[in-house]
Short mmCIF file of C-alpha atoms in Angstrom, two decimals:
data_model
loop_
_atom_site.label_atom_id
_atom_site.label_comp_id
_atom_site.label_asym_id
_atom_site.label_seq_id
_atom_site.Cartn_x
_atom_site.Cartn_y
_atom_site.Cartn_z
CA MET V 1 -152.15 138.95 193.17
CA THR V 2 -149.92 136.37 194.83
CA THR V 3 -146.34 137.31 195.86
CA THR V 4 -143.27 135.94 197.66
CA PRO V 5 -141.05 137.80 200.12
CA SER V 6 -137.87 136.30 198.76
CA ALA V 7 -136.92 138.94 196.20
CA PRO V 8 -133.39 140.32 196.78
CA ASP V 9 -134.60 143.90 197.25
CA GLY V 10 -137.10 142.89 199.95
CA SER V 11 -140.14 143.55 197.68
CA PRO V 12 -143.03 141.06 197.48
CA GLY V 13 -142.44 138.04 195.36
CA THR V 14 -145.03 135.44 194.09
CA SER V 15 -146.18 133.28 197.00
CA MET V 16 -148.44 135.60 199.08
CA THR V 17 -150.72 138.55 198.60
CA ASP V 18 -149.67 142.11 199.25
CA GLU V 19 -151.95 142.05 202.29
CA GLU V 20 -150.30 138.93 203.62
CA TYR V 21 -146.84 140.25 202.92
CA GLY V 22 -147.70 143.56 204.68
CA ALA V 23 -149.01 141.61 207.70
CA LEU V 24 -145.88 139.54 207.85
CA ARG V 25 -143.67 142.61 207.84
CA ALA V 26 -145.83 144.34 210.41
CA SER V 27 -145.51 141.34 212.71
CA ALA V 28 -141.69 141.87 212.72
CA ALA V 29 -141.93 145.61 213.44
CA LEU V 30 -139.88 147.30 216.11
CA TRP V 31 -140.27 150.45 218.06
CA ALA V 32 -138.23 153.46 217.06
CA GLY V 33 -136.62 155.81 219.52
CA THR V 34 -134.17 158.72 219.50
CA SER V 35 -131.91 160.43 221.88
CA VAL V 36 -129.37 163.27 221.88
CA LEU V 37 -125.86 163.33 223.43
CA ILE V 38 -124.96 166.74 224.79
CA THR V 39 -121.84 167.59 226.72
CA ASP V 40 -120.59 170.70 228.53
CA GLU V 41 -117.16 172.21 227.90
CA ARG V 42 -115.66 169.81 230.43
CA GLY V 43 -116.89 166.75 228.61
CA ARG V 44 -119.64 165.91 231.11
CA VAL V 45 -122.79 164.40 229.74
CA LEU V 46 -126.29 165.97 230.07
CA VAL V 47 -128.80 163.55 231.66
CA GLN V 48 -132.40 164.10 232.71
CA ARG V 49 -134.13 163.14 235.93
CA VAL V 50 -137.68 162.18 234.94
CA ASP V 51 -140.77 161.62 237.07
CA TYR V 52 -141.71 158.24 235.65
CA ARG V 53 -138.54 156.14 236.37
CA PRO V 54 -135.65 156.21 238.90
CA SER V 55 -132.85 156.06 236.31
CA ARG V 56 -131.48 158.96 234.34
CA LEU V 57 -131.99 159.39 230.58
CA LEU V 58 -130.50 161.29 227.70
CA PRO V 59 -132.87 163.80 226.16
CA GLY V 60 -135.13 161.94 223.67
CA GLY V 61 -138.07 159.69 223.32
CA ALA V 62 -140.24 157.78 220.83
CA VAL V 63 -140.33 158.54 217.19
CA ASP V 64 -143.87 159.43 216.13
CA LYS V 65 -145.66 157.84 213.24
CA GLY V 66 -144.41 159.26 209.93
CA GLU V 67 -141.60 161.18 211.69
CA SER V 68 -137.94 160.83 210.97
CA PRO V 69 -135.56 160.06 213.86
CA ALA V 70 -133.74 163.31 213.37
CA ARG V 71 -136.91 165.31 213.46
CA ALA V 72 -138.02 163.47 216.57
CA ALA V 73 -134.72 164.27 218.21
CA ALA V 74 -135.20 167.98 217.49
CA ARG V 75 -138.79 167.88 218.71
CA GLU V 76 -137.78 166.17 221.91
CA LEU V 77 -135.11 168.85 222.60
CA TRP V 78 -137.77 171.47 222.32
CA GLU V 79 -140.32 169.67 224.42
CA GLU V 80 -137.97 168.55 227.14
CA LEU V 81 -135.35 171.39 227.28
CA GLY V 82 -137.04 174.30 225.50
CA VAL V 83 -134.18 174.43 223.02
CA THR V 84 -134.47 174.78 219.28
CA ALA V 85 -131.68 172.93 217.46
CA VAL V 86 -130.83 171.34 214.16
CA VAL V 87 -129.99 167.66 214.71
CA ASP V 88 -128.10 166.34 211.72
CA ARG V 89 -125.13 164.22 212.94
CA GLY V 90 -125.58 160.70 213.98
CA LEU V 91 -123.40 159.03 216.58
CA ALA V 92 -124.91 155.56 217.00
CA VAL V 93 -127.77 153.28 215.92
CA ASP V 94 -128.63 150.72 218.57
CA TRP V 95 -130.65 147.53 218.05
CA VAL V 96 -132.29 146.83 221.45
CA SER V 97 -133.43 143.26 221.78
CA ALA V 98 -136.88 142.44 223.19
CA GLY V 99 -135.39 140.94 226.37
CA ALA V 100 -132.74 143.64 227.07
CA PHE V 101 -135.10 146.40 228.17
CA GLY V 102 -136.77 144.50 231.03
CA ALA V 103 -140.17 145.77 229.99
CA PRO V 104 -143.27 144.21 231.67
CA GLY V 105 -145.08 141.63 229.58
CA VAL V 106 -148.15 143.81 229.30
CA MET V 107 -146.11 146.33 227.37
CA ARG V 108 -145.51 143.69 224.61
CA PHE V 109 -142.11 145.30 223.91
CA PRO V 110 -141.00 143.97 220.45
CA GLY V 111 -137.49 145.48 220.55
CA GLU V 112 -136.40 148.90 219.42
CA ILE V 113 -134.07 150.75 217.08
CA VAL V 114 -132.64 153.80 218.90
CA HIS V 115 -130.85 156.50 217.04
CA VAL V 116 -128.35 158.64 219.03
CA TYR V 117 -127.56 162.15 217.68
CA ASP V 118 -124.77 164.60 218.54
CA GLY V 119 -126.20 167.58 220.30
CA GLY V 120 -122.81 169.26 220.49
CA VAL V 121 -120.79 170.97 223.26
CA TRP V 122 -122.89 173.50 225.20
CA ASP V 123 -121.37 176.60 226.84
CA GLU V 124 -122.70 178.24 229.92
CA GLU V 125 -124.93 180.62 227.96
CA ARG V 126 -126.65 177.80 226.11
CA ILE V 127 -127.03 175.75 229.31
CA ALA V 128 -128.60 178.73 231.04
CA ALA V 129 -131.16 178.88 228.20
CA ILE V 130 -132.65 175.43 229.17
CA ARG V 131 -136.34 175.68 230.06
CA LEU V 132 -137.87 172.54 231.51
CA PRO V 133 -141.51 171.82 230.69
CA GLY V 134 -142.86 171.64 234.22
CA HIS V 135 -143.78 167.99 233.96
CA GLU V 136 -142.05 164.70 233.09
CA VAL V 137 -138.55 166.23 233.24
CA GLU V 138 -137.75 167.15 236.82
CA ALA V 139 -134.11 168.32 236.44
CA VAL V 140 -131.10 168.07 234.20
CA GLU V 141 -127.47 167.68 235.27
CA PHE V 142 -124.05 167.15 233.64
CA VAL V 143 -122.27 164.09 234.92
CA GLU V 144 -118.92 162.42 234.40
CA PRO V 145 -118.96 159.65 231.69
CA ALA V 146 -117.78 157.17 234.31
CA ASP V 147 -120.84 157.84 236.41
CA LEU V 148 -123.35 156.97 233.72
CA PRO V 149 -123.48 153.16 234.63
CA GLY V 150 -124.51 154.04 238.20
CA LEU V 151 -127.26 156.47 236.99
CA MET V 152 -128.75 154.76 233.97
CA ILE V 153 -130.07 151.26 233.26
CA PRO V 154 -127.17 149.14 231.79
CA GLY V 155 -128.20 149.27 228.18
CA ASP V 156 -128.75 153.04 228.24
CA ALA V 157 -125.39 153.61 229.86
CA ARG V 158 -123.59 151.37 227.32
CA ARG V 159 -125.29 153.21 224.46
CA ALA V 160 -124.39 156.61 225.80
CA LEU V 161 -120.73 155.66 226.38
CA SER V 162 -120.49 154.04 222.94
CA ALA V 163 -121.96 157.21 221.36
CA LEU V 164 -119.53 159.43 223.23
CA ARG V 165 -116.55 157.25 222.12
CA ALA V 166 -117.89 157.42 218.52
CA ARG V 167 -118.03 161.28 218.77
CA ILE V 168 -114.43 161.46 220.05
CA ASP V 169 -113.18 158.86 217.56
CA GLY V 170 -114.70 160.75 214.61
CA GLY V 171 -114.87 157.59 212.49
CA GLY V 172 -118.61 157.78 211.80
CA PRO V 173 -121.72 156.41 213.65
CA ALA V 174 -121.31 153.22 215.71
CA LEU V 175 -123.64 150.30 215.03
CA LEU V 176 -124.65 148.77 218.39
CA GLU V 177 -126.53 145.73 219.62
CA ASP V 178 -127.98 146.31 223.13
CA GLY V 179 -125.44 149.19 223.51
CA VAL V 180 -122.44 147.21 222.50
CA PRO V 181 -120.54 148.02 219.23
CA ILE V 182 -120.62 145.24 216.68
CA ALA V 183 -117.24 146.51 215.36
CA PRO V 184 -115.57 148.07 218.43
CA GLY V 185 -112.80 150.57 217.98
CA VAL V 186 -109.78 150.89 220.24
CA LEU V 187 -111.60 153.31 222.62
CA ASP V 188 -114.30 150.67 223.02
CA ARG V 189 -111.88 147.77 223.56
CA ALA V 190 -109.91 149.72 226.10
CA GLY V 191 -113.03 150.96 227.89
CA ALA V 192 -112.08 154.62 227.51
CA LEU V 193 -114.21 156.86 229.75
CA GLY V 194 -115.49 153.92 231.67
CA GLY V 195 -113.25 154.92 234.61
CA ALA V 196 -112.44 158.28 236.14
CA ARG V 197 -110.82 160.71 233.79
CA GLU V 198 -107.58 162.48 234.79
CA ARG V 199 -108.76 165.71 236.41
CA ASP V 200 -106.61 168.80 236.59
CA HIS V 201 -108.20 172.28 236.61
CA ARG V 202 -105.15 174.23 237.77
CA PRO V 203 -103.82 177.11 235.61
CA PHE V 204 -101.28 176.30 232.97
CA HIS V 205 -98.29 178.69 233.02
CA PRO V 206 -96.45 178.96 229.63
CA SER V 207 -93.35 180.32 231.44
CA PRO V 208 -90.21 178.91 233.07
CA VAL V 209 -90.41 177.16 236.35
CA PRO V 210 -89.64 179.64 239.06
CA ASP V 211 -86.17 179.49 240.60
CA GLY V 212 -86.07 177.17 243.60
CA LEU V 213 -89.31 175.33 242.72
CA PRO V 214 -88.50 171.60 242.38
CA VAL V 215 -90.07 169.61 239.50
CA ARG V 216 -92.19 166.67 240.66
CA GLU V 217 -93.38 165.39 237.21
CA THR V 218 -92.61 165.65 233.51
CA ARG V 219 -94.96 164.69 230.72
CA GLY V 220 -94.76 165.11 226.97
CA TRP V 221 -96.91 165.68 223.93
CA LEU V 222 -95.04 163.30 221.61
CA PHE V 223 -96.01 164.13 218.01
CA ALA V 224 -96.06 161.64 215.22
CA PRO V 225 -95.30 162.89 211.75
CA ASP V 226 -99.06 163.17 210.87
CA GLY V 227 -99.63 165.59 213.73
CA ARG V 228 -101.25 163.18 216.17
CA VAL V 229 -100.01 162.58 219.69
CA LEU V 230 -99.06 159.41 221.62
CA VAL V 231 -101.59 158.66 224.38
CA LEU V 232 -101.54 155.79 226.86
CA LEU V 233 -104.77 154.13 227.96
CA ASP V 234 -104.84 152.14 231.22
CA PRO V 235 -105.79 148.53 230.33
CA GLY V 236 -107.95 148.25 233.42
CA THR V 237 -109.83 151.56 233.65
CA GLY V 238 -109.39 153.03 230.14
CA ALA V 239 -108.01 156.25 231.69
CA ALA V 240 -105.92 158.31 229.28
CA ARG V 241 -102.67 160.12 230.02
CA LEU V 242 -99.66 161.52 228.22
CA PRO V 243 -96.29 159.74 228.60
CA GLY V 244 -94.10 160.83 231.40
CA GLY V 245 -93.62 160.44 235.12
CA THR V 246 -91.70 161.45 238.27
CA PRO V 247 -87.93 162.25 238.48
CA GLU V 248 -85.42 159.80 239.68
CA PRO V 249 -81.81 160.29 240.87
CA ALA V 250 -80.50 159.04 237.51
CA ASP V 251 -82.15 162.02 235.84
CA HIS V 252 -79.83 164.49 237.65
CA ASP V 253 -82.62 167.07 238.03
CA ASP V 254 -83.06 167.29 234.23
CA PRO V 255 -86.89 167.18 233.31
CA ARG V 256 -85.94 166.21 229.73
CA ALA V 257 -84.13 163.14 231.05
CA THR V 258 -87.15 162.27 233.12
CA LEU V 259 -89.38 162.38 229.96
CA VAL V 260 -86.88 160.28 227.95
CA ARG V 261 -86.72 157.60 230.62
CA GLU V 262 -90.39 157.46 231.40
CA ALA V 263 -91.53 157.46 227.73
CA ASP V 264 -89.25 154.48 227.18
CA ALA V 265 -90.38 152.63 230.27
CA MET V 266 -94.13 153.28 229.78
CA ALA V 267 -94.47 153.08 226.00
CA ALA V 268 -91.11 152.04 224.50
CA ALA V 269 -91.19 155.45 222.87
CA THR V 270 -88.25 157.53 221.75
CA ALA V 271 -88.61 161.26 220.94
CA ALA V 272 -86.34 164.03 219.72
CA ARG V 273 -86.10 167.84 219.97
CA ALA V 274 -88.04 168.26 223.17
CA LEU V 275 -89.37 171.78 223.52
CA TYR V 276 -90.49 173.25 226.84
CA LEU V 277 -94.17 174.24 226.97
CA GLY V 278 -94.78 175.42 230.51
CA HIS V 279 -95.75 174.14 233.92
CA LEU V 280 -98.55 173.71 236.44
CA LEU V 281 -98.28 173.92 240.20
CA ALA V 282 -98.77 170.72 242.20
CA PRO V 283 -101.88 170.63 244.38
CA ASP V 284 -100.16 169.37 247.48
CA GLY V 285 -97.04 171.37 247.91
CA PRO V 286 -94.43 173.74 246.35
CA TYR V 287 -93.71 171.65 243.28
CA ALA V 288 -93.98 172.14 239.49
CA LEU V 289 -95.44 169.69 236.94
CA VAL V 290 -93.72 170.54 233.61
CA ARG V 291 -94.82 169.80 230.05
CA TYR V 292 -92.87 169.32 226.91
CA ALA V 293 -93.51 168.62 223.21
CA ALA V 294 -91.27 166.46 221.13
CA ALA V 295 -91.16 164.60 217.84
CA LEU V 296 -91.92 160.84 218.16
CA THR V 297 -89.11 158.89 216.36
CA ARG V 298 -89.51 155.28 217.36
CA LEU V 299 -91.65 152.77 219.11
CA GLY V 300 -90.62 149.37 220.41
CA PRO V 301 -92.84 146.44 221.42
CA PRO V 302 -95.40 147.51 224.03
CA PRO V 303 -93.77 147.10 227.51
CA VAL V 304 -95.62 145.37 230.33
CA ASP V 305 -96.46 147.48 233.36
CA PRO V 306 -94.84 145.60 236.25
CA SER V 307 -97.54 146.86 238.67
CA THR V 308 -100.39 145.32 236.64
CA GLY V 309 -98.70 142.67 234.43
CA ARG V 310 -100.39 144.21 231.41
CA ALA V 311 -99.28 146.54 228.67
CA ARG V 312 -100.72 150.04 228.40
CA VAL V 313 -102.76 150.54 225.29
CA ARG V 314 -100.78 152.96 223.01
CA VAL V 315 -102.80 155.05 220.63
CA LEU V 316 -102.38 158.05 218.31
CA ALA V 317 -105.00 160.79 218.77
CA THR V 318 -105.29 164.39 217.65
CA PRO V 319 -104.38 166.93 220.37
CA GLU V 320 -108.10 167.87 220.51
CA GLN V 321 -109.13 164.30 221.05
CA VAL V 322 -106.59 164.15 223.95
CA LEU V 323 -108.45 166.95 225.68
CA GLU V 324 -111.78 165.16 225.21
CA LEU V 325 -110.37 162.06 226.91
CA LEU V 326 -109.26 164.14 229.94
CA ASP V 327 -110.81 166.63 232.32
CA TRP V 328 -108.47 169.52 232.30
CA GLY V 329 -111.17 172.11 232.79
CA PRO V 330 -111.07 175.69 231.43
CA HIS V 331 -107.18 175.78 231.45
CA GLY V 332 -106.75 172.77 229.12
CA ALA V 333 -107.09 175.10 226.16
CA ALA V 334 -103.99 177.04 227.17
CA GLN V 335 -101.86 173.90 227.31
CA LEU V 336 -103.39 172.78 223.99
CA ALA V 337 -102.42 176.11 222.40
CA ALA V 338 -98.86 175.73 223.74
CA ALA V 339 -98.62 172.24 222.28
CA HIS V 340 -99.76 173.52 218.87
CA ARG V 341 -97.18 176.26 218.90
CA ALA V 342 -94.48 173.69 219.66
CA ARG V 343 -95.84 171.37 216.97
CA ALA V 344 -95.37 174.14 214.36
CA LEU V 345 -91.84 174.74 215.55
CA LEU V 346 -91.15 171.00 215.15
CA GLY V 347 -92.36 171.24 211.56
CA VAL V 348 -95.22 168.79 212.18
CA PRO V 349 -98.55 169.40 210.38
CA ARG V 350 -101.80 169.91 212.21
CA ALA V 351 -103.77 166.65 212.26
CA ALA V 352 -107.31 166.46 210.90
CA ARG V 353 -109.80 164.67 213.12
CA GLN V 354 -109.73 160.94 212.38
CA ALA V 355 -110.22 157.63 214.12
CA VAL V 356 -107.97 156.96 217.08
CA THR V 357 -105.39 154.39 216.03
CA GLU V 358 -103.86 151.67 218.26
CA LEU V 359 -100.13 151.07 218.00
CA THR V 360 -99.59 147.42 218.59
CA GLY V 361 -96.00 146.83 217.49
CA PRO V 362 -92.66 148.50 216.79
CA ALA V 363 -92.54 151.43 214.41
CA ALA V 364 -90.10 154.05 213.19
CA TYR V 365 -90.90 157.64 212.17
#
């Protein structure tokens, strides 16, 4: 039988034999690989040190003949970490070009499709259950997302960061080419997690500031009507932060006045009904860092930061996504709980996880 490969569904047509068509498709075949993105409760990424290359890797490996990528991911977790897990949520699919990997010619690397799966957030008990195989994988460690480019080859680092952003974004798996999203979201465009995250592991105190303790900083959880929060991303590093800043004489020692002024200066944001949440103690002296929640009412055009000449990237994210973009350690949950209590008092609904949204122009709420 003669066939042609031009049929719309990709099936053989009428210009070549089945054998010829199969040979043609086989000549265009790619490798298939799989990997698993695992983080700890601080948002650090699990990477492996292996005995056959100097760079770090996510858990994973080649997909065997007749094996699905998801089954391969589960198998690799067992072989490399001694962990049994169901792997059923994809984060990214990466088309790796033949020239991107830097493979030696004798390997005849044809390119690869790598599937990245979500291995979830592991607590201390699950981490303690890791059992290395005694060969190939020498050690595992949890590292800051911003450290991945220095530990992995460039394509692997781009893929891991893209997958992590896709997990936080919650908008579905990212389609990548050599680790770069073909349809980047705002977290990709802003380079979120590519620079050092804001780190603060001090206890959060849901109580008034002690008498005589001066306030050094005020920041606010500014809730939009859909329950998401205004977050600012640094245009150079992608670092996330809540609006707010340090007091000035014009504030007359009123932390609310500081929040109002700084929210306007940093984000052209106006908010109402500010509710006190609590405070943290400054690391370098007897000062308080206070936190409020308020209802976001208006946004103006994005203001330009005079120190950089660029506007901060304004986004709406769920409160849970805020914590994933930061490193607030074990005490972040206490501040999150306080923010949700205030959200309920403000009459704002709890937001379902959804894609992070950029706010590019004026808006009223």
